[in-house]
Amino acid sequence: NPTKATPVHKLITDKPIIKVPGCPPIPEVMSAVITYMLAFDRIPPLDRLGRPKMFYGQRIHDKCYRRAHFDAGQFVEAWDDEGARKGYCLYKMGCKGPTTYNACSTVRWNDGVSFPIQSGHGCLGCSEDGFWDYGSFYSRATGIPQTGIEATADKIGLGVAGVAGAAAIAHATVSAIKHARNKNNTSSENAPEEKK
């Protein structure tokens, strides 16, 4: 907060405050909150930050159409690379979608036409408290687990093949031991008794 601006909820403490953050807030979200209050004569359920859960209950990442690329480990590495042209995930370019709760990826902007990620720019995280203090818009958030399914498919395949090979060797070893025992038992049963 470079300007040291004071949020409304810290100035007005004796009345309920509904936060509808965004840069700017999505008009349909603001209209829906007002409509909810008029229709139900109460404030909508809020999250821990005072935002309506119906619009701030899921991460942008959870509904992002580029999510499959994140899960596959396919990322844009530079604004003009092949990944950018193919619509890969913008996480490495600073997208804050994995840590931002908002309805941008479902409601979108301009009557549902688009939202920043669809336009080729990462989410800035503008609906989160103090988002401007969390580093550059173009540095990625740290500590986000990535599966990278395609990147590790060969390693997983080798691991499965190794386990299957070890299981086959173990089975063959146990079978050979059982066969040897059965052979010994059969030969001792068929052997003539010794005279005393």
Coordinates of C-alpha atoms in Angstrom, one line a residue:
N1 CA 0.0 0.0 0.0
P2 CA 2.4 2.7 -1.2
T3 CA -0.2 5.5 -0.6
K4 CA -1.0 4.3 2.9
A5 CA -4.7 4.4 2.1
T6 CA -7.1 3.2 4.8
P7 CA -9.7 0.6 3.8
V8 CA -13.3 1.4 4.5
H9 CA -13.7 -1.5 6.9
K10 CA -11.1 0.1 9.2
L11 CA -12.9 3.5 9.2
I12 CA -16.5 2.2 9.6
T13 CA -16.5 -0.4 12.3
D14 CA -20.1 -0.2 13.6
K15 CA -21.8 -1.4 10.3
P16 CA -21.4 -4.6 8.2
I17 CA -19.1 -4.1 5.2
I18 CA -19.3 -6.2 2.1
K19 CA -16.1 -6.1 0.2
V20 CA -16.2 -6.4 -3.6
P21 CA -12.6 -6.1 -4.5
G22 CA -11.1 -6.0 -8.0
C23 CA -9.3 -3.7 -10.2
P24 CA -12.0 -2.6 -10.9
P25 CA -14.7 -4.9 -9.5
I26 CA -16.7 -6.8 -12.1
P27 CA -20.0 -4.9 -12.6
E28 CA -22.1 -8.1 -12.7
V29 CA -20.7 -9.1 -9.3
M30 CA -21.6 -5.7 -7.8
S31 CA -25.1 -5.9 -9.3
A32 CA -25.6 -9.5 -8.1
V33 CA -24.7 -8.6 -4.5
I34 CA -27.2 -5.7 -4.5
T35 CA -29.8 -8.0 -6.1
Y36 CA -29.2 -10.7 -3.5
M37 CA -29.7 -8.2 -0.6
L38 CA -32.9 -6.8 -2.2
A39 CA -34.3 -10.3 -2.9
F40 CA -33.4 -12.0 0.4
D41 CA -33.3 -9.0 2.7
R42 CA -29.9 -10.0 4.1
I43 CA -26.2 -9.8 3.4
P44 CA -24.9 -12.8 1.3
P45 CA -22.6 -15.3 3.0
L46 CA -19.1 -13.8 3.3
D47 CA -15.6 -15.3 3.4
R48 CA -13.1 -14.6 6.1
L49 CA -12.1 -11.3 4.2
G50 CA -15.7 -10.1 4.0
R51 CA -16.2 -10.9 0.3
P52 CA -19.4 -12.6 -1.0
K53 CA -18.6 -16.4 -1.2
M54 CA -20.7 -16.8 -4.3
F55 CA -18.1 -14.8 -6.2
Y56 CA -14.9 -15.1 -4.2
G57 CA -15.3 -18.8 -3.1
Q58 CA -13.0 -20.3 -5.7
R59 CA -9.6 -19.5 -7.1
I60 CA -9.2 -18.2 -10.6
H61 CA -7.0 -21.2 -11.1
D62 CA -9.8 -23.7 -10.3
K63 CA -11.9 -22.5 -13.3
C64 CA -9.2 -21.3 -15.6
Y65 CA -9.3 -22.8 -19.1
R66 CA -5.5 -22.9 -19.1
R67 CA -5.5 -25.1 -16.0
A68 CA -4.9 -28.3 -18.0
H69 CA -1.6 -26.8 -19.2
F70 CA -0.6 -26.0 -15.6
D71 CA -1.3 -29.6 -14.6
A72 CA 0.7 -30.9 -17.6
G73 CA 3.7 -28.7 -16.8
Q74 CA 3.2 -26.6 -20.0
F75 CA 4.1 -22.9 -19.4
V76 CA 4.7 -19.7 -21.3
E77 CA 8.4 -18.9 -20.7
A78 CA 8.5 -15.6 -22.6
W79 CA 5.7 -13.4 -23.9
D80 CA 6.4 -14.3 -27.6
D81 CA 7.3 -18.0 -27.3
E82 CA 5.6 -21.0 -28.8
G83 CA 3.8 -21.7 -25.4
A84 CA 2.3 -18.2 -25.5
R85 CA 1.0 -18.9 -29.1
K86 CA -0.4 -22.2 -28.0
G87 CA -2.2 -20.7 -24.9
Y88 CA -0.1 -22.5 -22.3
C89 CA -0.3 -21.6 -18.6
L90 CA 0.9 -18.1 -17.6
Y91 CA 2.0 -19.0 -14.0
K92 CA 5.7 -18.6 -14.8
M93 CA 5.0 -15.2 -16.2
G94 CA 3.6 -14.0 -12.9
C95 CA 0.0 -15.2 -13.0
K96 CA -1.5 -15.1 -9.5
G97 CA -4.5 -17.2 -10.4
P98 CA -3.4 -20.1 -8.1
T99 CA -3.7 -17.8 -5.1
T100 CA -6.5 -15.4 -6.1
Y101 CA -10.1 -15.9 -5.2
N102 CA -12.5 -14.1 -7.7
A103 CA -15.0 -14.8 -10.4
C104 CA -13.0 -13.5 -13.3
S105 CA -12.6 -16.9 -15.0
T106 CA -16.4 -17.6 -14.9
V107 CA -18.2 -14.2 -15.1
R108 CA -15.5 -12.5 -17.1
W109 CA -15.5 -8.8 -18.2
N110 CA -17.4 -6.7 -20.7
D111 CA -20.6 -8.8 -20.6
G112 CA -18.6 -12.1 -20.5
V113 CA -16.3 -11.4 -23.4
S114 CA -12.9 -12.0 -21.8
F115 CA -10.7 -11.6 -18.7
P116 CA -7.0 -10.9 -18.3
I117 CA -5.8 -14.5 -18.7
Q118 CA -7.9 -15.0 -21.8
S119 CA -6.4 -11.9 -23.2
G120 CA -2.9 -13.4 -22.7
H121 CA -1.9 -11.6 -19.5
G122 CA -1.6 -13.3 -16.1
C123 CA -3.9 -12.6 -13.2
L124 CA -2.6 -9.7 -11.0
G125 CA -4.4 -11.0 -7.9
C126 CA -6.2 -7.7 -7.5
S127 CA -9.0 -9.1 -5.3
E128 CA -6.6 -10.2 -2.6
D129 CA -5.7 -8.1 0.4
G130 CA -2.5 -6.1 -0.2
F131 CA -1.9 -7.7 -3.6
W132 CA 0.4 -4.8 -4.6
D133 CA 2.8 -5.8 -1.7
Y134 CA 3.4 -9.4 -2.9
G135 CA 6.1 -8.7 -5.5
S136 CA 6.2 -7.8 -9.1
F137 CA 3.3 -8.5 -11.4
Y138 CA 5.7 -10.5 -13.5
S139 CA 7.3 -12.7 -10.8
R140 CA 5.6 -16.0 -10.1
A141 CA 4.2 -16.9 -6.7
T142 CA 6.3 -19.5 -4.9
G143 CA 5.2 -22.6 -3.1
I144 CA 2.6 -23.7 -5.6
P145 CA 2.7 -27.5 -6.1
Q146 CA 2.9 -28.5 -9.8
T147 CA 2.4 -32.0 -11.1
G148 CA 3.9 -31.6 -14.6
I149 CA 2.2 -34.7 -15.8
E150 CA 3.7 -34.7 -19.3
A151 CA 7.1 -33.7 -18.0
T152 CA 7.2 -36.7 -15.7
A153 CA 5.3 -39.3 -17.8
D154 CA 8.6 -41.0 -18.9
K155 CA 9.8 -41.2 -15.3
I156 CA 6.5 -42.7 -14.1
G157 CA 6.6 -45.2 -17.0
L158 CA 10.1 -46.3 -16.1
G159 CA 9.1 -46.6 -12.4
V160 CA 6.1 -48.7 -13.3
A161 CA 8.2 -50.9 -15.6
G162 CA 10.8 -51.3 -12.8
V163 CA 8.1 -52.3 -10.3
A164 CA 6.6 -54.7 -12.8
G165 CA 10.0 -56.2 -13.6
A166 CA 10.8 -56.6 -9.9
A167 CA 7.4 -58.3 -9.3
A168 CA 8.0 -60.7 -12.2
I169 CA 11.5 -61.6 -10.9
A170 CA 10.0 -62.1 -7.4
H171 CA 7.2 -64.3 -8.8
A172 CA 9.7 -66.4 -10.9
T173 CA 12.0 -66.9 -7.8
V174 CA 9.1 -68.0 -5.5
S175 CA 7.8 -70.3 -8.3
A176 CA 11.2 -71.9 -8.8
I177 CA 11.6 -72.4 -5.0
K178 CA 8.1 -74.0 -4.8
H179 CA 8.9 -76.2 -7.8
A180 CA 12.2 -77.4 -6.3
R181 CA 10.4 -78.2 -3.0
N182 CA 7.7 -80.2 -4.8
K183 CA 10.3 -82.0 -6.8
N184 CA 12.2 -82.9 -3.6
N185 CA 9.0 -84.1 -1.9
T186 CA 8.0 -86.2 -4.9
S187 CA 11.4 -87.8 -5.2
S188 CA 11.6 -88.7 -1.5
E189 CA 8.1 -90.2 -1.6
N190 CA 9.0 -92.4 -4.7
A191 CA 12.4 -93.5 -3.2
P192 CA 12.5 -97.1 -2.0
E193 CA 12.6 -97.6 1.8
E194 CA 16.0 -98.6 3.2
K195 CA 16.3 -102.0 4.9
K196 CA 17.1 -102.1 8.5

